[in-house]
Coordinates of N, CA and C in Angstrom, one line a residue:
M113 N 7.7 5.5 -16.4 CA 8.0 4.2 -15.8 C 9.1 4.4 -14.7
N114 N 10.0 5.3 -14.9 CA 11.0 5.6 -13.8 C 10.3 6.0 -12.5
I115 N 9.3 6.8 -12.6 CA 8.5 7.2 -11.4 C 7.8 6.0 -10.8
L116 N 7.3 5.1 -11.6 CA 6.6 3.9 -11.1 C 7.6 3.0 -10.4
Y117 N 8.8 2.9 -10.9 CA 9.8 2.1 -10.2 C 10.1 2.7 -8.9
G118 N 10.4 4.0 -8.9 CA 10.7 4.7 -7.6 C 9.5 4.6 -6.6
A119 N 8.3 4.7 -7.1 CA 7.1 4.6 -6.2 C 7.1 3.2 -5.5
G120 N 7.4 2.2 -6.3 CA 7.4 0.8 -5.8 C 8.5 0.6 -4.8
M121 N 9.6 1.3 -4.9 CA 10.8 1.0 -4.1 C 10.8 1.9 -2.8
A122 N 10.4 3.2 -3.0 CA 10.7 4.1 -1.9 C 9.6 5.2 -1.7
R123 N 8.7 5.4 -2.6 CA 7.7 6.4 -2.5 C 6.3 5.9 -2.6
Y124 N 5.8 5.2 -1.6 CA 4.5 4.6 -1.6 C 3.4 5.5 -1.8
D125 N 3.6 6.8 -1.6 CA 2.5 7.8 -1.8 C 2.2 8.0 -3.3
L126 N 3.1 7.6 -4.1 CA 2.9 7.8 -5.6 C 2.3 6.5 -6.3
L127 N 2.2 5.4 -5.6 CA 1.8 4.2 -6.2 C 0.5 4.3 -7.0
H128 N -0.6 4.8 -6.4 CA -1.9 4.8 -7.1 C -1.9 5.7 -8.3
G129 N -1.4 6.9 -8.2 CA -1.3 7.8 -9.3 C -0.5 7.3 -10.5
C130 N 0.6 6.7 -10.2 CA 1.5 6.1 -11.2 C 0.8 4.9 -11.9
H131 N 0.1 4.1 -11.1 CA -0.6 2.9 -11.7 C -1.7 3.4 -12.6
V132 N -2.4 4.4 -12.3 CA -3.5 5.0 -13.1 C -2.9 5.4 -14.4
L133 N -1.8 6.2 -14.4 CA -1.2 6.6 -15.6 C -0.6 5.5 -16.5
A134 N 0.0 4.5 -15.8 CA 0.6 3.4 -16.5 C -0.4 2.6 -17.2
S135 N -1.6 2.5 -16.6 CA -2.7 1.7 -17.3 C -3.3 2.4 -18.5
N136 N -3.0 3.7 -18.6 CA -3.6 4.5 -19.7 C -2.6 4.7 -20.9
T137 N -1.5 4.0 -20.9 CA -0.5 4.3 -21.9 C -1.0 4.1 -23.4
T138 N -1.9 3.1 -23.5 CA -2.5 2.9 -24.9 C -3.6 3.8 -25.2
K139 N -4.2 4.4 -24.2 CA -5.3 5.3 -24.5 C -5.1 6.7 -23.8
W140 N -3.9 7.3 -24.1 CA -3.5 8.5 -23.5 C -4.4 9.7 -23.9
T141 N -4.8 10.5 -23.0 CA -5.6 11.7 -23.3 C -5.0 12.9 -22.7
K142 N -5.6 14.1 -23.0 CA -5.2 15.3 -22.4 C -5.2 15.3 -20.9
R143 N -6.2 14.6 -20.3 CA -6.4 14.5 -18.9 C -5.2 13.7 -18.3
C144 N -4.7 12.8 -19.0 CA -3.5 12.0 -18.6 C -2.3 13.0 -18.5
D145 N -2.1 13.8 -19.5 CA -1.1 14.8 -19.5 C -1.2 15.7 -18.3
Q146 N -2.4 16.1 -17.9 CA -2.6 16.9 -16.7 C -2.2 16.2 -15.4
R147 N -2.6 14.9 -15.4 CA -2.3 14.1 -14.2 C -0.7 13.9 -14.1
L148 N -0.1 13.7 -15.2 CA 1.4 13.5 -15.2 C 2.0 14.8 -14.7
H149 N 1.5 15.9 -15.2 CA 2.1 17.2 -14.8 C 1.9 17.4 -13.3
R150 N 0.7 17.0 -12.8 CA 0.5 17.2 -11.4 C 1.4 16.3 -10.5
I151 N 1.7 15.1 -11.0 CA 2.6 14.2 -10.3 C 4.0 14.8 -10.3
M152 N 4.4 15.3 -11.4 CA 5.8 15.9 -11.5 C 5.9 17.2 -10.6
C153 N 4.8 18.0 -10.6 CA 4.9 19.2 -9.7 C 4.9 18.7 -8.2
Y154 N 4.2 17.7 -7.9 CA 4.2 17.1 -6.5 C 5.6 16.6 -6.2
L155 N 6.2 15.9 -7.1 CA 7.6 15.4 -6.9 C 8.6 16.6 -6.7
H156 N 8.4 17.6 -7.5 CA 9.3 18.7 -7.4 C 9.2 19.5 -6.1
Q157 N 8.0 19.6 -5.6 CA 7.8 20.3 -4.3 C 8.3 19.5 -3.1
I158 N 8.2 18.2 -3.1 CA 8.6 17.4 -2.0 C 9.8 16.5 -2.2
D159 N 10.8 17.0 -3.0 CA 12.0 16.2 -3.3 C 12.8 15.9 -2.1
D160 N 12.7 16.6 -1.0 CA 13.4 16.3 0.2 C 12.8 15.3 1.1
V161 N 11.6 14.9 0.8 CA 10.8 13.9 1.6 C 11.4 12.5 1.3
T162 N 11.7 11.7 2.3 CA 12.2 10.4 2.1 C 11.5 9.4 3.0
M163 N 11.4 8.2 2.6 CA 10.9 7.2 3.5 C 12.0 6.7 4.4
M164 N 11.7 6.6 5.7 CA 12.7 6.1 6.6 C 12.2 5.0 7.5
G165 N 13.1 4.2 7.9 CA 12.8 3.1 8.8 C 13.9 3.0 9.8
W166 N 13.6 2.6 11.0 CA 14.7 2.4 12.0 C 14.5 1.1 12.8
V167 N 15.6 0.6 13.2 CA 15.6 -0.6 14.1 C 16.4 -0.3 15.3
G168 N 15.7 -0.3 16.5 CA 16.4 0.0 17.7 C 16.3 -1.0 18.8
D169 N 15.7 -2.2 18.5 CA 15.6 -3.2 19.5 C 15.8 -4.6 18.9
S170 N 15.9 -5.6 19.7 CA 16.2 -6.9 19.2 C 14.9 -7.5 18.5
S171 N 15.1 -8.5 17.7 CA 14.0 -9.1 16.9 C 13.0 -9.8 17.8
I172 N 13.3 -10.1 19.0 CA 12.3 -10.8 19.9 C 11.1 -9.9 20.1
N173 N 11.2 -8.6 20.0 CA 10.1 -7.6 20.2 C 9.4 -7.2 19.0
W174 N 9.8 -7.7 17.8 CA 9.2 -7.3 16.6 C 7.8 -7.9 16.4
K175 N 6.9 -7.2 15.7 CA 5.7 -7.7 15.3 C 5.5 -7.2 13.8
L176 N 4.7 -7.9 13.1 CA 4.4 -7.5 11.7 C 3.1 -6.7 11.8
W177 N 3.1 -5.5 11.2 CA 1.8 -4.7 11.2 C 1.4 -4.7 9.7
L178 N 0.1 -5.0 9.5 CA -0.5 -4.9 8.2 C -1.6 -3.9 8.2
Y179 N -1.5 -2.9 7.4 CA -2.6 -1.9 7.2 C -3.2 -2.2 5.8
T180 N -4.6 -2.3 5.8 CA -5.3 -2.4 4.5 C -6.4 -1.3 4.5
D181 N -6.7 -0.9 3.3 CA -7.8 0.1 3.1 C -8.3 0.0 1.7
A182 N -9.4 0.5 1.4 CA -10.0 0.5 0.1 C -10.8 1.8 -0.1
D183 N -10.9 2.3 -1.3 CA -11.8 3.4 -1.5 C -12.9 2.9 -2.5
F184 N -14.1 3.1 -2.0 CA -15.2 2.5 -2.7 C -15.5 3.2 -4.0
A185 N -15.5 2.5 -5.1 CA -15.8 2.9 -6.5 C -14.9 4.1 -6.9
A186 N -13.6 4.0 -6.7 CA -12.7 5.1 -7.0 C -12.6 5.3 -8.5
D187 N -12.6 4.3 -9.2 CA -12.4 4.4 -10.7 C -13.8 4.8 -11.3
K188 N -13.9 6.0 -11.8 CA -15.1 6.6 -12.3 C -15.6 5.9 -13.5
S189 N -14.7 5.4 -14.3 CA -15.1 4.7 -15.6 C -15.7 3.3 -15.4
T190 N -15.2 2.6 -14.4 CA -15.6 1.2 -14.2 C -16.4 1.0 -12.9
S191 N -16.4 2.0 -12.0 CA -16.9 1.9 -10.6 C -16.3 0.8 -9.8
R192 N -15.0 0.5 -10.1 CA -14.3 -0.5 -9.3 C -13.6 0.3 -8.2
S193 N -13.4 -0.5 -7.1 CA -12.6 0.1 -5.9 C -11.2 -0.2 -6.1
V194 N -10.4 0.5 -5.3 CA -8.9 0.3 -5.3 C -8.5 -0.1 -3.9
S195 N -7.7 -1.2 -3.8 CA -7.2 -1.7 -2.6 C -5.8 -1.2 -2.3
G196 N -5.5 -0.8 -1.1 CA -4.2 -0.4 -0.6 C -3.7 -1.2 0.5
V197 N -2.5 -1.6 0.5 CA -1.9 -2.5 1.5 C -0.5 -1.9 1.9
F198 N -0.2 -1.9 3.2 CA 1.1 -1.5 3.7 C 1.5 -2.4 4.8
C199 N 2.7 -2.9 4.7 CA 3.2 -3.8 5.7 C 4.5 -3.3 6.3
A200 N 4.7 -3.4 7.6 CA 5.9 -2.9 8.3 C 6.2 -3.8 9.5
I201 N 7.5 -3.7 9.9 CA 7.9 -4.4 11.2 C 7.8 -3.3 12.2
N202 N 7.3 -3.6 13.4 CA 7.1 -2.7 14.4 C 7.6 -3.3 15.8
G203 N 8.2 -2.5 16.6 CA 8.6 -2.9 18.0 C 8.6 -1.6 18.8
P204 N 9.1 -1.7 20.1 CA 9.1 -0.6 21.0 C 10.0 0.6 20.4
T205 N 11.1 0.3 19.8 CA 11.9 1.3 19.1 C 12.3 0.9 17.7
T206 N 11.4 0.2 17.1 CA 11.6 -0.2 15.7 C 10.4 0.1 14.9
Y207 N 10.6 0.6 13.7 CA 9.5 0.8 12.7 C 10.2 0.8 11.3
F208 N 10.0 -0.3 10.6 CA 10.7 -0.5 9.3 C 9.7 -0.9 8.2
P209 N 9.4 0.0 7.2 CA 8.4 -0.4 6.2 C 9.0 -1.5 5.3
L210 N 8.2 -2.5 5.0 CA 8.6 -3.6 4.2 C 8.0 -3.5 2.7
C211 N 6.8 -3.3 2.6 CA 6.2 -3.3 1.3 C 4.8 -2.6 1.3
A212 N 4.4 -2.2 0.1 CA 3.1 -1.5 -0.1 C 2.6 -1.9 -1.5
L213 N 1.3 -1.9 -1.7 CA 0.8 -2.1 -3.0 C -0.6 -1.3 -3.1
S214 N -0.9 -1.0 -4.3 CA -2.1 -0.4 -4.7 C -2.6 -1.1 -5.9
K215 N -3.8 -1.7 -5.8 CA -4.3 -2.5 -6.9 C -5.8 -2.3 -7.1
K216 N -6.2 -2.1 -8.4 CA -7.6 -2.0 -8.7 C -8.3 -3.4 -8.5
Q217 N -9.4 -3.4 -7.9 CA -10.1 -4.7 -7.6 C -10.7 -5.2 -8.9
S218 N -10.9 -6.5 -9.0 CA -11.3 -7.1 -10.2 C -12.8 -7.1 -10.4
A219 N -13.6 -6.8 -9.4 CA -15.0 -6.8 -9.5 C -15.6 -5.5 -8.9
V220 N -16.8 -5.2 -9.3 CA -17.5 -4.0 -8.7 C -18.1 -4.4 -7.3
S221 N -17.7 -3.7 -6.3 CA -18.3 -4.0 -4.9 C -19.6 -3.3 -4.8
H222 N -20.4 -3.9 -3.9 CA -21.8 -3.3 -3.7 C -21.8 -2.4 -2.4
S223 N -20.7 -2.5 -1.6 CA -20.7 -1.7 -0.4 C -19.3 -1.4 0.0
T224 N -19.1 -0.4 0.9 CA -17.8 -0.1 1.4 C -17.2 -1.3 2.1
A225 N -18.0 -1.9 2.9 CA -17.5 -3.0 3.7 C -17.0 -4.2 2.8
E226 N -17.7 -4.4 1.7 CA -17.3 -5.4 0.8 C -15.9 -5.1 0.1
S227 N -15.8 -3.8 -0.3 CA -14.5 -3.4 -0.9 C -13.4 -3.5 0.1
E228 N -13.7 -3.1 1.4 CA -12.7 -3.2 2.5 C -12.3 -4.7 2.7
M229 N -13.3 -5.6 2.7 CA -13.0 -7.0 2.9 C -12.1 -7.6 1.8
I230 N -12.3 -7.2 0.6 CA -11.5 -7.6 -0.5 C -10.1 -7.1 -0.4
A231 N -9.9 -5.8 0.1 CA -8.6 -5.3 0.4 C -7.9 -6.1 1.5
A232 N -8.7 -6.4 2.6 CA -8.1 -7.2 3.7 C -7.6 -8.5 3.2
D233 N -8.4 -9.2 2.4 CA -8.0 -10.5 1.8 C -6.7 -10.4 1.0
L234 N -6.7 -9.3 0.2 CA -5.5 -9.1 -0.6 C -4.2 -9.0 0.2
G235 N -4.4 -8.1 1.3 CA -3.2 -7.9 2.2 C -2.8 -9.1 2.9
L236 N -3.8 -9.8 3.5 CA -3.4 -11.0 4.3 C -2.8 -12.1 3.4
R237 N -3.5 -12.3 2.2 CA -3.0 -13.4 1.3 C -1.7 -13.2 0.6
T238 N -1.5 -11.9 0.1 CA -0.3 -11.7 -0.7 C 0.8 -11.1 0.1
E239 N 0.6 -10.5 1.2 CA 1.7 -9.8 2.0 C 1.9 -10.4 3.4
A240 N 0.9 -10.5 4.2 CA 1.1 -10.9 5.6 C 1.5 -12.3 5.7
L241 N 0.8 -13.2 5.1 CA 1.1 -14.7 5.3 C 2.5 -15.0 4.7
P242 N 2.8 -14.6 3.5 CA 4.2 -14.9 3.1 C 5.3 -14.2 4.0
M243 N 5.0 -13.0 4.4 CA 6.0 -12.3 5.3 C 6.1 -13.1 6.6
M244 N 5.0 -13.6 7.2 CA 5.1 -14.3 8.4 C 5.9 -15.6 8.2
A245 N 5.7 -16.3 7.1 CA 6.4 -17.5 6.8 C 7.9 -17.2 6.7
L246 N 8.3 -16.1 6.0 CA 9.7 -15.7 5.9 C 10.3 -15.4 7.2
F247 N 9.6 -14.6 8.0 CA 10.2 -14.2 9.3 C 10.3 -15.4 10.3
D248 N 9.3 -16.3 10.2 CA 9.4 -17.5 11.0 C 10.7 -18.3 10.7
Q249 N 11.1 -18.4 9.5 CA 12.3 -19.1 9.1 C 13.6 -18.3 9.4
V250 N 13.5 -17.0 9.2 CA 14.7 -16.1 9.4 C 15.0 -15.9 10.9
L251 N 13.9 -15.7 11.7 CA 14.1 -15.4 13.1 C 14.0 -16.6 14.0
K252 N 13.7 -17.8 13.4 CA 13.6 -19.1 14.1 C 12.6 -19.0 15.2
R253 N 11.5 -18.3 15.1 CA 10.4 -18.2 16.0 C 9.2 -17.7 15.2
S254 N 8.0 -17.9 15.8 CA 6.9 -17.4 15.1 C 6.7 -15.9 15.4
I255 N 6.3 -15.2 14.4 CA 6.1 -13.7 14.6 C 4.6 -13.4 14.5
R256 N 4.1 -12.5 15.3 CA 2.7 -12.1 15.4 C 2.5 -11.1 14.3
C257 N 1.2 -11.1 13.8 CA 0.8 -10.1 12.8 C -0.4 -9.3 13.4
L258 N -0.2 -8.0 13.4 CA -1.3 -7.2 13.9 C -2.0 -6.6 12.6
F259 N -3.3 -6.9 12.4 CA -4.0 -6.5 11.3 C -4.8 -5.2 11.6
L260 N -4.6 -4.2 10.9 CA -5.2 -2.9 11.2 C -6.1 -2.5 10.1
E261 N -7.4 -2.2 10.5 CA -8.4 -1.9 9.5 C -9.2 -0.7 10.1
D262 N -9.6 0.2 9.3 CA -10.3 1.4 9.8 C -11.9 1.3 9.7
N263 N -12.4 0.3 9.1 CA -13.8 0.2 8.8 C -14.5 -0.7 9.8
Q264 N -15.4 -0.2 10.7 CA -16.0 -1.0 11.7 C -16.8 -2.1 11.2
A265 N -17.6 -1.9 10.1 CA -18.4 -3.0 9.5 C -17.5 -4.1 9.0
T266 N -16.4 -3.8 8.5 CA -15.5 -4.9 8.0 C -14.9 -5.7 9.2
L267 N -14.6 -5.0 10.3 CA -14.0 -5.6 11.4 C -15.0 -6.6 12.1
R268 N -16.3 -6.2 12.1 CA -17.3 -7.1 12.6 C -17.5 -8.3 11.8

């Protein structure tokens, strides 16, 4: 659980692996031991890697960037996809990570575009819109959100 807390605060690359292990605490297997060992080895190898953000210009140039992605039928036991969301403030000399999440989708998707659309909805609904409302109040101006998606079928 300490690793899960650290992943949520500063190591977004560990989110999915930690969530998979945390969801198996009541049905722990030898495979879970192997996955935990692999995560610990990964942490040991890259203990000098840190997440960094920088702010180098005024807030008038800031934009909210939202990245979403999904992997189709990633969970082998249930055939459910996993949504990934990352949100950051970006400007000419600014890049500051705000939040990330990894969440198993609640239904089985029939296509990659469908799972990507569910991930896009999750990101816009739970991260981008609340962040935009917050920054509108804090900055006393409206902030633009750039939505970034890598799947052409979903974009259409």
